[in-house]
Amino acid sequence: MSEVEVKKIIKALNASDGAGVKLKRSIGTPEADYIDPFLMLDEFGSENKDDYIAGFPPHPHRGIETVTYMLHGQFEHEDSIGSKGKMKPGDVQWMKTGRGIIHSEMPAMAGGKLLGFQLWINMPAKFKKNKPEYFYIKGNELGIHKDDDKIVKVIAGQFEKAKGPQTNHNVEPIYFHIVLNEDKKFECEVPESHNSFIYLLDGELNIGNKNHNKTDNSNLILLERGNKLVVKANKKSEFLFIAGRPIGESIARGGPFVMNTKAEILEAIQDYNNGKFAKY
Ligand code: FE
């Protein structure tokens, strides 16, 4: 067994997206442009409604999957394939945009706290032209493991007997949301083929065997390859652990579109401008 060690600790950058929603971006930044297969990770949230009330009005996507996980507040979403619903705390929206989707995500509350995450997973060339697919996962459908030391919510992958609802996925994703009590350990196996990271929401962690810099909130902790992850909480901590098998293809980014070449980005822009997206 080789233990997973810390590669780099990155502070999330303040950014804004949609109609000016304030967020903290950690993947998709100059320091961590692409952690294959992960293209972007945003923490969006605020206790000030002016930071999020304008939401994410209708916009297109192509070539990626977006995984949205709400912890506080509510979001109303609607898309061009007819999916509609209100996301509540604990719920997950997993969208495979394939060849094209147009969607909107608007806050469904006038005040109060908003907190959520959006992760973008790349799709391999052979899936980028697939029909879009949409999965809505209610909080009570996630796998949940509880013991005296920790709570592990499983959005993807498996922890002990708790299984995530997203199975048979090409990158074999692992997506855990963990609350770990002070001085307790969290351990899990990780496929050596996978790239992985921890996103720390709150607390302070010690990861692996080697010394590393102090971890802090809203830090992205990139991890080395290995097959066993051992995390100790120096104080009660809350974090995400996310891993996936790299796709290993070149990428071209064009805002909400991620393809393999620049020409395919131009094609996506043309298709969108010609009104082709909403027809899928
Ligand atoms: Fe979007």
mmCIF file of C-alpha atoms in Angstrom, residues 19-247:
data_model
loop_
_atom_site.group_PDB
_atom_site.id
_atom_site.type_symbol
_atom_site.label_atom_id
_atom_site.label_comp_id
_atom_site.label_asym_id
_atom_site.label_seq_id
_atom_site.Cartn_x
_atom_site.Cartn_y
_atom_site.Cartn_z
ATOM 1 C CA ALA A 19 -25.096 37.312 -13.418
ATOM 2 C CA GLY A 20 -22.469 38.196 -10.808
ATOM 3 C CA VAL A 21 -22.730 35.363 -8.290
ATOM 4 C CA LYS A 22 -19.737 35.526 -5.956
ATOM 5 C CA LEU A 23 -17.757 32.319 -5.751
ATOM 6 C CA LYS A 24 -14.430 30.814 -4.823
ATOM 7 C CA ARG A 25 -12.772 28.976 -7.692
ATOM 8 C CA SER A 26 -10.042 26.445 -7.012
ATOM 9 C CA ILE A 27 -9.828 24.279 -10.161
ATOM 10 C CA GLY A 28 -9.905 26.147 -13.466
ATOM 11 C CA THR A 29 -7.417 28.737 -12.162
ATOM 12 C CA PRO A 30 -3.832 29.581 -13.215
ATOM 13 C CA GLU A 31 -2.468 27.379 -10.403
ATOM 14 C CA ALA A 32 -4.719 24.403 -11.096
ATOM 15 C CA ASP A 33 -6.005 24.717 -14.642
ATOM 16 C CA TYR A 34 -7.022 21.104 -15.206
ATOM 17 C CA ILE A 35 -6.774 18.216 -12.757
ATOM 18 C CA ASP A 36 -7.726 15.624 -15.373
ATOM 19 C CA PRO A 37 -10.676 14.765 -15.473
ATOM 20 C CA PHE A 38 -11.718 17.784 -13.342
ATOM 21 C CA LEU A 39 -12.030 21.104 -15.172
ATOM 22 C CA MET A 40 -13.486 23.359 -12.542
ATOM 23 C CA LEU A 41 -14.495 23.528 -8.900
ATOM 24 C CA ASP A 42 -16.484 26.459 -7.536
ATOM 25 C CA GLU A 43 -17.721 27.076 -4.023
ATOM 26 C CA PHE A 44 -20.630 29.502 -4.306
ATOM 27 C CA GLY A 45 -22.202 31.038 -1.318
ATOM 28 C CA SER A 46 -22.819 33.979 0.874
ATOM 29 C CA GLU A 47 -24.999 35.208 3.681
ATOM 30 C CA ASN A 48 -25.575 38.411 1.736
ATOM 31 C CA LYS A 49 -28.377 37.977 -0.824
ATOM 32 C CA ASP A 50 -26.878 40.668 -3.103
ATOM 33 C CA ASP A 51 -24.000 38.243 -3.750
ATOM 34 C CA TYR A 52 -26.211 35.604 -5.367
ATOM 35 C CA ILE A 53 -29.739 36.883 -6.040
ATOM 36 C CA ALA A 54 -29.134 37.440 -9.785
ATOM 37 C CA GLY A 55 -28.291 33.732 -10.145
ATOM 38 C CA PHE A 56 -27.228 32.005 -13.351
ATOM 39 C CA PRO A 57 -29.658 33.022 -16.117
ATOM 40 C CA PRO A 58 -29.964 30.734 -19.205
ATOM 41 C CA HIS A 59 -26.579 29.688 -20.620
ATOM 42 C CA PRO A 60 -25.301 26.799 -22.750
ATOM 43 C CA HIS A 61 -22.829 23.980 -22.104
ATOM 44 C CA ARG A 62 -21.195 21.355 -24.295
ATOM 45 C CA GLY A 63 -18.670 18.577 -23.696
ATOM 46 C CA ILE A 64 -18.717 18.430 -19.899
ATOM 47 C CA GLU A 65 -20.586 17.114 -16.880
ATOM 48 C CA THR A 66 -21.601 19.484 -14.116
ATOM 49 C CA VAL A 67 -22.171 18.175 -10.616
ATOM 50 C CA THR A 68 -23.893 20.630 -8.272
ATOM 51 C CA TYR A 69 -24.126 19.893 -4.565
ATOM 52 C CA MET A 70 -26.180 22.199 -2.348
ATOM 53 C CA LEU A 71 -25.448 22.524 1.364
ATOM 54 C CA HIS A 72 -27.551 25.586 2.242
ATOM 55 C CA GLY A 73 -30.293 27.457 0.442
ATOM 56 C CA GLN A 74 -32.361 26.554 -2.605
ATOM 57 C CA PHE A 75 -31.885 26.818 -6.332
ATOM 58 C CA GLU A 76 -34.465 26.502 -9.046
ATOM 59 C CA HIS A 77 -33.192 24.985 -12.273
ATOM 60 C CA GLU A 78 -34.699 24.582 -15.700
ATOM 61 C CA ASP A 79 -33.150 23.270 -18.902
ATOM 62 C CA SER A 80 -33.694 22.784 -22.617
ATOM 63 C CA ILE A 81 -34.378 19.025 -22.291
ATOM 64 C CA GLY A 82 -37.384 19.711 -20.064
ATOM 65 C CA SER A 83 -35.886 19.080 -16.619
ATOM 66 C CA LYS A 84 -37.210 21.382 -13.942
ATOM 67 C CA GLY A 85 -36.958 21.363 -10.199
ATOM 68 C CA LYS A 86 -35.980 23.011 -6.970
ATOM 69 C CA MET A 87 -32.693 21.994 -5.376
ATOM 70 C CA LYS A 88 -32.802 21.811 -1.597
ATOM 71 C CA PRO A 89 -29.951 21.457 0.924
ATOM 72 C CA GLY A 90 -28.256 18.060 0.526
ATOM 73 C CA ASP A 91 -29.467 17.526 -3.051
ATOM 74 C CA VAL A 92 -27.257 16.830 -6.064
ATOM 75 C CA GLN A 93 -27.786 17.656 -9.710
ATOM 76 C CA TRP A 94 -25.620 15.660 -12.124
ATOM 77 C CA MET A 95 -25.821 16.849 -15.695
ATOM 78 C CA LYS A 96 -24.098 15.228 -18.665
ATOM 79 C CA THR A 97 -24.289 18.043 -21.168
ATOM 80 C CA GLY A 98 -22.985 16.005 -24.115
ATOM 81 C CA ARG A 99 -23.554 17.868 -27.393
ATOM 82 C CA GLY A 100 -25.515 20.690 -25.850
ATOM 83 C CA ILE A 101 -27.862 21.942 -23.186
ATOM 84 C CA ILE A 102 -29.140 25.351 -22.133
ATOM 85 C CA HIS A 103 -30.021 25.779 -18.490
ATOM 86 C CA SER A 104 -30.658 28.338 -15.791
ATOM 87 C CA GLU A 105 -30.031 28.171 -12.073
ATOM 88 C CA MET A 106 -31.715 30.824 -9.990
ATOM 89 C CA PRO A 107 -31.836 31.157 -6.196
ATOM 90 C CA ALA A 108 -35.263 30.216 -4.861
ATOM 91 C CA MET A 109 -35.015 32.285 -1.713
ATOM 92 C CA ALA A 110 -34.930 36.001 -1.040
ATOM 93 C CA GLY A 111 -32.433 35.928 1.811
ATOM 94 C CA GLY A 112 -30.538 33.666 4.135
ATOM 95 C CA LYS A 113 -27.431 31.598 3.653
ATOM 96 C CA LEU A 114 -26.444 30.036 0.350
ATOM 97 C CA LEU A 115 -23.681 27.435 0.058
ATOM 98 C CA GLY A 116 -23.005 24.945 -2.678
ATOM 99 C CA PHE A 117 -20.406 23.437 -4.979
ATOM 100 C CA GLN A 118 -20.185 22.967 -8.679
ATOM 101 C CA LEU A 119 -17.677 20.532 -10.123
ATOM 102 C CA TRP A 120 -17.031 20.160 -13.859
ATOM 103 C CA ILE A 121 -15.898 16.772 -15.108
ATOM 104 C CA ASN A 122 -14.521 16.502 -18.623
ATOM 105 C CA MET A 123 -16.148 14.095 -21.075
ATOM 106 C CA PRO A 124 -13.971 12.044 -23.431
ATOM 107 C CA ALA A 125 -14.207 12.873 -27.166
ATOM 108 C CA LYS A 126 -16.391 9.833 -27.800
ATOM 109 C CA PHE A 127 -19.083 11.120 -25.364
ATOM 110 C CA LYS A 128 -18.966 14.852 -26.134
ATOM 111 C CA LYS A 129 -21.577 14.506 -28.891
ATOM 112 C CA ASN A 130 -23.948 12.320 -26.838
ATOM 113 C CA LYS A 131 -27.501 13.337 -26.068
ATOM 114 C CA PRO A 132 -27.660 15.425 -22.883
ATOM 115 C CA GLU A 133 -28.712 13.568 -19.724
ATOM 116 C CA TYR A 134 -29.894 14.903 -16.421
ATOM 117 C CA PHE A 135 -29.942 13.174 -13.031
ATOM 118 C CA TYR A 136 -31.520 14.629 -9.943
ATOM 119 C CA ILE A 137 -30.417 13.005 -6.697
ATOM 120 C CA LYS A 138 -32.263 13.893 -3.504
ATOM 121 C CA GLY A 139 -30.186 14.208 -0.349
ATOM 122 C CA ASN A 140 -31.811 11.111 1.149
ATOM 123 C CA GLU A 141 -30.748 9.028 -1.875
ATOM 124 C CA LEU A 142 -27.028 9.558 -1.192
ATOM 125 C CA GLY A 143 -25.057 6.783 0.488
ATOM 126 C CA ILE A 144 -24.505 7.652 4.155
ATOM 127 C CA HIS A 145 -21.997 6.158 6.580
ATOM 128 C CA LYS A 146 -22.106 7.216 10.221
ATOM 129 C CA ASP A 147 -20.000 6.152 13.177
ATOM 130 C CA ASP A 148 -18.716 7.821 16.364
ATOM 131 C CA ASP A 149 -15.806 9.487 14.529
ATOM 132 C CA LYS A 150 -17.338 10.690 11.293
ATOM 133 C CA ILE A 151 -20.172 11.093 8.808
ATOM 134 C CA VAL A 152 -19.464 10.275 5.169
ATOM 135 C CA LYS A 153 -22.013 11.217 2.502
ATOM 136 C CA VAL A 154 -21.336 9.390 -0.741
ATOM 137 C CA ILE A 155 -22.281 11.158 -3.968
ATOM 138 C CA ALA A 156 -20.130 8.835 -6.093
ATOM 139 C CA GLY A 157 -18.042 5.763 -5.322
ATOM 140 C CA GLN A 158 -18.319 3.610 -2.245
ATOM 141 C CA PHE A 159 -17.252 4.017 1.380
ATOM 142 C CA GLU A 160 -17.630 0.816 3.401
ATOM 143 C CA LYS A 161 -21.260 -0.168 2.784
ATOM 144 C CA ALA A 162 -22.413 3.279 1.649
ATOM 145 C CA LYS A 163 -22.712 3.472 -2.137
ATOM 146 C CA GLY A 164 -23.209 6.572 -4.262
ATOM 147 C CA PRO A 165 -26.105 6.793 -6.706
ATOM 148 C CA GLN A 166 -23.865 7.495 -9.721
ATOM 149 C CA THR A 167 -22.506 4.163 -10.997
ATOM 150 C CA ASN A 168 -20.987 2.789 -14.238
ATOM 151 C CA HIS A 169 -19.250 6.065 -14.946
ATOM 152 C CA ASN A 170 -16.291 6.257 -17.348
ATOM 153 C CA VAL A 171 -13.971 8.123 -14.905
ATOM 154 C CA GLU A 172 -15.024 5.966 -11.919
ATOM 155 C CA PRO A 173 -15.549 9.075 -9.785
ATOM 156 C CA ILE A 174 -15.279 9.242 -6.021
ATOM 157 C CA TYR A 175 -17.099 12.147 -4.368
ATOM 158 C CA PHE A 176 -17.390 12.080 -0.580
ATOM 159 C CA HIS A 177 -18.528 14.817 1.814
ATOM 160 C CA ILE A 178 -16.961 14.107 5.187
ATOM 161 C CA VAL A 179 -17.385 15.508 8.686
ATOM 162 C CA LEU A 180 -14.567 14.237 10.893
ATOM 163 C CA ASN A 181 -14.378 14.785 14.631
ATOM 164 C CA GLU A 182 -11.323 16.221 16.372
ATOM 165 C CA ASP A 183 -8.316 13.868 16.594
ATOM 166 C CA LYS A 184 -10.117 11.203 14.546
ATOM 167 C CA LYS A 185 -8.995 9.551 11.338
ATOM 168 C CA PHE A 186 -10.629 8.994 8.002
ATOM 169 C CA GLU A 187 -9.135 6.248 5.844
ATOM 170 C CA CYS A 188 -10.115 4.968 2.437
ATOM 171 C CA GLU A 189 -8.680 3.170 -0.552
ATOM 172 C CA VAL A 190 -8.059 5.127 -3.720
ATOM 173 C CA PRO A 191 -7.341 3.613 -7.152
ATOM 174 C CA GLU A 192 -3.709 4.397 -8.059
ATOM 175 C CA SER A 193 -4.865 5.422 -11.536
ATOM 176 C CA HIS A 194 -6.897 8.361 -10.166
ATOM 177 C CA ASN A 195 -6.123 12.024 -9.672
ATOM 178 C CA SER A 196 -7.541 13.215 -6.379
ATOM 179 C CA PHE A 197 -7.931 16.208 -4.106
ATOM 180 C CA ILE A 198 -9.482 17.360 -0.869
ATOM 181 C CA TYR A 199 -11.430 20.605 -0.576
ATOM 182 C CA LEU A 200 -11.473 21.849 3.000
ATOM 183 C CA LEU A 201 -14.627 23.687 4.042
ATOM 184 C CA ASP A 202 -13.821 24.025 7.674
ATOM 185 C CA GLY A 203 -11.235 22.805 10.174
ATOM 186 C CA GLU A 204 -7.621 21.664 9.846
ATOM 187 C CA LEU A 205 -6.290 18.400 8.475
ATOM 188 C CA ASN A 206 -3.152 16.315 8.459
ATOM 189 C CA ILE A 207 -2.859 14.159 5.376
ATOM 190 C CA GLY A 208 -0.512 11.222 4.723
ATOM 191 C CA ASN A 209 2.808 10.557 6.431
ATOM 192 C CA LYS A 210 4.908 13.494 5.342
ATOM 193 C CA ASN A 211 4.883 17.002 6.781
ATOM 194 C CA HIS A 212 2.936 19.568 4.819
ATOM 195 C CA ASN A 213 1.891 23.202 5.161
ATOM 196 C CA LYS A 214 -1.027 24.014 7.403
ATOM 197 C CA THR A 215 -4.387 23.545 5.750
ATOM 198 C CA ASP A 216 -6.998 26.268 5.909
ATOM 199 C CA ASN A 217 -10.616 26.803 4.885
ATOM 200 C CA SER A 218 -11.400 27.069 1.156
ATOM 201 C CA ASN A 219 -8.132 25.338 0.349
ATOM 202 C CA LEU A 220 -7.794 22.865 -2.482
ATOM 203 C CA ILE A 221 -5.374 20.185 -1.393
ATOM 204 C CA LEU A 222 -4.023 18.382 -4.437
ATOM 205 C CA LEU A 223 -2.871 14.865 -3.678
ATOM 206 C CA GLU A 224 -0.176 12.610 -5.116
ATOM 207 C CA ARG A 225 -1.132 9.259 -6.586
ATOM 208 C CA GLY A 226 -1.316 6.446 -4.077
ATOM 209 C CA ASN A 227 -3.749 3.783 -3.006
ATOM 210 C CA LYS A 228 -4.483 4.612 0.603
ATOM 211 C CA LEU A 229 -5.690 7.936 1.942
ATOM 212 C CA VAL A 230 -5.280 8.676 5.648
ATOM 213 C CA VAL A 231 -6.628 11.991 6.960
ATOM 214 C CA LYS A 232 -6.486 13.140 10.554
ATOM 215 C CA ALA A 233 -8.555 16.061 11.865
ATOM 216 C CA ASN A 234 -6.559 18.416 14.121
ATOM 217 C CA LYS A 235 -9.930 19.898 15.019
ATOM 218 C CA LYS A 236 -13.432 19.009 13.896
ATOM 219 C CA SER A 237 -13.309 19.323 10.109
ATOM 220 C CA GLU A 238 -15.573 19.230 7.121
ATOM 221 C CA PHE A 239 -14.204 18.466 3.652
ATOM 222 C CA LEU A 240 -14.858 16.997 0.236
ATOM 223 C CA PHE A 241 -12.735 14.170 -1.135
ATOM 224 C CA ILE A 242 -12.952 13.878 -4.908
ATOM 225 C CA ALA A 243 -11.097 11.533 -7.277
ATOM 226 C CA GLY A 244 -11.385 10.373 -10.874
ATOM 227 C CA ARG A 245 -9.505 8.492 -13.570
ATOM 228 C CA PRO A 246 -7.804 10.878 -16.014
ATOM 229 C CA ILE A 247 -9.115 10.942 -19.577
#
